[in-house]
Amino acid sequence: MNFESGRGGFTLVEAMIVIAIIGLLASIVVPSLRRVIINANEGAIKSELHTFSFACEGYRANANPPTYPTNIGALVTSANPYLDASWLVTDRPRHGYNVSYATLASSYSLLATPADANRTAVNTYCVDQTGTIVGSVNGEDSPAGEATGCLGGTAIGG
């Protein structure tokens, strides 16, 4: 047999080195990307909590007598909706969070808990009739959402 010398191609060792380098780069990039996703989800849910708080106050101002809505649907299905219809979707998380609403006539809370802790989000957040958002810090001291308002947690900036 006659073999040509100088034929192009990679040896097994060269291919293994390239695969090892790609694996090393992936091990650096993936955790950073996960943190970016978590930060984006947390920023988005805090914005959504502000929006929800404003919607509840608008609803209460127009109600006679002044009361908070009995459910989230009341904010979406009224003649002049305060929130868009995406708030009615309950079969998937909202920005990586599950939300739950509790209310009395004169108070409410909306609690946002991570749908998949440490993958989509880390901290739990809550907003109530005071308009203040409270949350956990690095997953510690999580607030609870009660019909009388948020319990526990640390007040956070927008």
C-alpha positions as a Python dict, from the first residue, in 0.01 Angstrom:
ca = {
    (1, 'M'): (0, 0, 0),
    (2, 'N'): (109, 349, -73),
    (3, 'F'): (25, 610, 194),
    (4, 'E'): (57, 976, 119),
    (5, 'S'): (255, 1175, 367),
    (6, 'G'): (145, 1521, 481),
    (7, 'R'): (-220, 1428, 467),
    (8, 'G'): (-439, 1676, 666),
    (9, 'G'): (-640, 1585, 973),
    (10, 'F'): (-636, 1586, 1349),
    (11, 'T'): (-486, 1325, 1569),
    (12, 'L'): (-683, 1184, 1858),
    (13, 'V'): (-462, 1375, 2104),
    (14, 'E'): (-529, 1707, 1928),
    (15, 'A'): (-903, 1643, 1927),
    (16, 'M'): (-897, 1558, 2299),
    (17, 'I'): (-708, 1881, 2377),
    (18, 'V'): (-968, 2087, 2188),
    (19, 'I'): (-1253, 1909, 2371),
    (20, 'A'): (-1081, 1973, 2707),
    (21, 'I'): (-1044, 2345, 2627),
    (22, 'I'): (-1411, 2370, 2526),
    (23, 'G'): (-1511, 2194, 2849),
    (24, 'L'): (-1300, 2434, 3055),
    (25, 'L'): (-1454, 2737, 2886),
    (26, 'A'): (-1805, 2597, 2937),
    (27, 'S'): (-1737, 2541, 3308),
    (28, 'I'): (-1650, 2910, 3337),
    (29, 'V'): (-1933, 3051, 3123),
    (30, 'V'): (-2233, 2845, 3242),
    (31, 'P'): (-2230, 2958, 3610),
    (32, 'S'): (-2188, 3320, 3499),
    (33, 'L'): (-2478, 3284, 3258),
    (34, 'R'): (-2697, 3133, 3531),
    (35, 'R'): (-2622, 3433, 3758),
    (36, 'V'): (-2719, 3669, 3474),
    (37, 'I'): (-3050, 3483, 3431),
    (38, 'I'): (-3119, 3496, 3806),
    (39, 'N'): (-3040, 3870, 3822),
    (40, 'A'): (-3267, 3938, 3523),
    (41, 'N'): (-3553, 3736, 3674),
    (42, 'E'): (-3519, 3910, 4010),
    (43, 'G'): (-3516, 4253, 3849),
    (44, 'A'): (-3820, 4166, 3637),
    (45, 'I'): (-4025, 4030, 3927),
    (46, 'K'): (-3950, 4337, 4142),
    (47, 'S'): (-4076, 4554, 3857),
    (48, 'E'): (-4386, 4333, 3828),
    (49, 'L'): (-4450, 4370, 4202),
    (50, 'H'): (-4441, 4750, 4167),
    (51, 'T'): (-4684, 4727, 3873),
    (52, 'F'): (-4914, 4502, 4076),
    (53, 'S'): (-4905, 4741, 4372),
    (54, 'F'): (-5001, 5038, 4150),
    (55, 'A'): (-5281, 4830, 3994),
    (56, 'C'): (-5422, 4740, 4337),
    (57, 'E'): (-5415, 5103, 4448),
    (58, 'G'): (-5589, 5212, 4127),
    (59, 'Y'): (-5854, 4944, 4175),
    (60, 'R'): (-5908, 5046, 4538),
    (61, 'A'): (-5936, 5415, 4448),
    (62, 'N'): (-6213, 5336, 4199),
    (63, 'A'): (-6401, 5085, 4417),
    (64, 'N'): (-6701, 5195, 4620),
    (65, 'P'): (-6648, 5131, 4906),
    (66, 'P'): (-6268, 5133, 4870),
    (67, 'T'): (-6151, 4771, 4879),
    (68, 'Y'): (-5870, 4571, 4726),
    (69, 'P'): (-5956, 4317, 4455),
    (70, 'T'): (-6068, 3973, 4576),
    (71, 'N'): (-5841, 3805, 4319),
    (72, 'I'): (-5590, 3888, 4047),
    (73, 'G'): (-5855, 3828, 3781),
    (74, 'A'): (-6049, 4133, 3900),
    (75, 'L'): (-5753, 4350, 3798),
    (76, 'V'): (-5749, 4198, 3449),
    (77, 'T'): (-6117, 4158, 3361),
    (78, 'S'): (-6259, 4491, 3482),
    (79, 'A'): (-6401, 4738, 3228),
    (80, 'N'): (-6073, 4928, 3245),
    (81, 'P'): (-5811, 4658, 3314),
    (82, 'Y'): (-5532, 4748, 3552),
    (83, 'L'): (-5311, 4455, 3442),
    (84, 'D'): (-5266, 4269, 3114),
    (85, 'A'): (-5405, 3919, 3058),
    (86, 'S'): (-5066, 3753, 3117),
    (87, 'W'): (-5143, 3781, 3490),
    (88, 'L'): (-5414, 3516, 3445),
    (89, 'V'): (-5165, 3253, 3327),
    (90, 'T'): (-5106, 3020, 3621),
    (91, 'D'): (-4958, 2711, 3456),
    (92, 'R'): (-4606, 2854, 3426),
    (93, 'P'): (-4383, 3074, 3639),
    (94, 'R'): (-4371, 3450, 3596),
    (95, 'H'): (-4006, 3546, 3535),
    (96, 'G'): (-3895, 3231, 3715),
    (97, 'Y'): (-4130, 3293, 4009),
    (98, 'N'): (-4458, 3149, 4133),
    (99, 'V'): (-4688, 3423, 4261),
    (100, 'S'): (-4965, 3394, 4519),
    (101, 'Y'): (-5217, 3657, 4623),
    (102, 'A'): (-5390, 3694, 4960),
    (103, 'T'): (-5638, 3967, 5047),
    (104, 'L'): (-5883, 4123, 5289),
    (105, 'A'): (-6094, 4429, 5209),
    (106, 'S'): (-5832, 4666, 5354),
    (107, 'S'): (-5506, 4477, 5290),
    (108, 'Y'): (-5333, 4235, 5054),
    (109, 'S'): (-5003, 4074, 4973),
    (110, 'L'): (-4851, 3930, 4658),
    (111, 'L'): (-4577, 3679, 4732),
    (112, 'A'): (-4325, 3575, 4465),
    (113, 'T'): (-4129, 3257, 4541),
    (114, 'P'): (-3861, 3103, 4316),
    (115, 'A'): (-4010, 2840, 4085),
    (116, 'D'): (-3680, 2652, 4072),
    (117, 'A'): (-3455, 2772, 4356),
    (118, 'N'): (-3099, 2858, 4254),
    (119, 'R'): (-3179, 2795, 3885),
    (120, 'T'): (-3436, 3062, 3799),
    (121, 'A'): (-3418, 3271, 4116),
    (122, 'V'): (-3276, 3280, 4468),
    (123, 'N'): (-3472, 3535, 4671),
    (124, 'T'): (-3839, 3551, 4772),
    (125, 'Y'): (-4020, 3887, 4741),
    (126, 'C'): (-4347, 4026, 4874),
    (127, 'V'): (-4542, 4350, 4824),
    (128, 'D'): (-4845, 4461, 5021),
    (129, 'Q'): (-5081, 4757, 5066),
    (130, 'T'): (-4793, 4974, 5192),
    (131, 'G'): (-4631, 4951, 4847),
    (132, 'T'): (-4303, 4842, 5005),
    (133, 'I'): (-4131, 4540, 4857),
    (134, 'V'): (-3962, 4315, 5110),
    (135, 'G'): (-3743, 4023, 5022),
    (136, 'S'): (-3494, 3769, 5136),
    (137, 'V'): (-3120, 3835, 5113),
    (138, 'N'): (-2923, 3555, 4949),
    (139, 'G'): (-3220, 3326, 5012),
    (140, 'E'): (-3223, 3396, 5389),
    (141, 'D'): (-3505, 3554, 5598),
    (142, 'S'): (-3777, 3499, 5337),
    (143, 'P'): (-4095, 3701, 5383),
    (144, 'A'): (-4440, 3541, 5407),
    (145, 'G'): (-4746, 3673, 5228),
    (146, 'E'): (-5058, 3700, 5443),
    (147, 'A'): (-5394, 3864, 5381),
    (148, 'T'): (-5292, 4129, 5634),
    (149, 'G'): (-4968, 4205, 5447),
    (150, 'C'): (-4611, 4082, 5417),
    (151, 'L'): (-4444, 3935, 5724),
    (152, 'G'): (-4066, 3931, 5768),
    (153, 'G'): (-3806, 3994, 5504),
    (154, 'T'): (-3591, 4299, 5445),
    (155, 'A'): (-3712, 4616, 5272),
    (156, 'I'): (-3542, 4646, 4936),
    (157, 'G'): (-3499, 4914, 4676),
    (158, 'G'): (-3693, 4895, 4347),
}
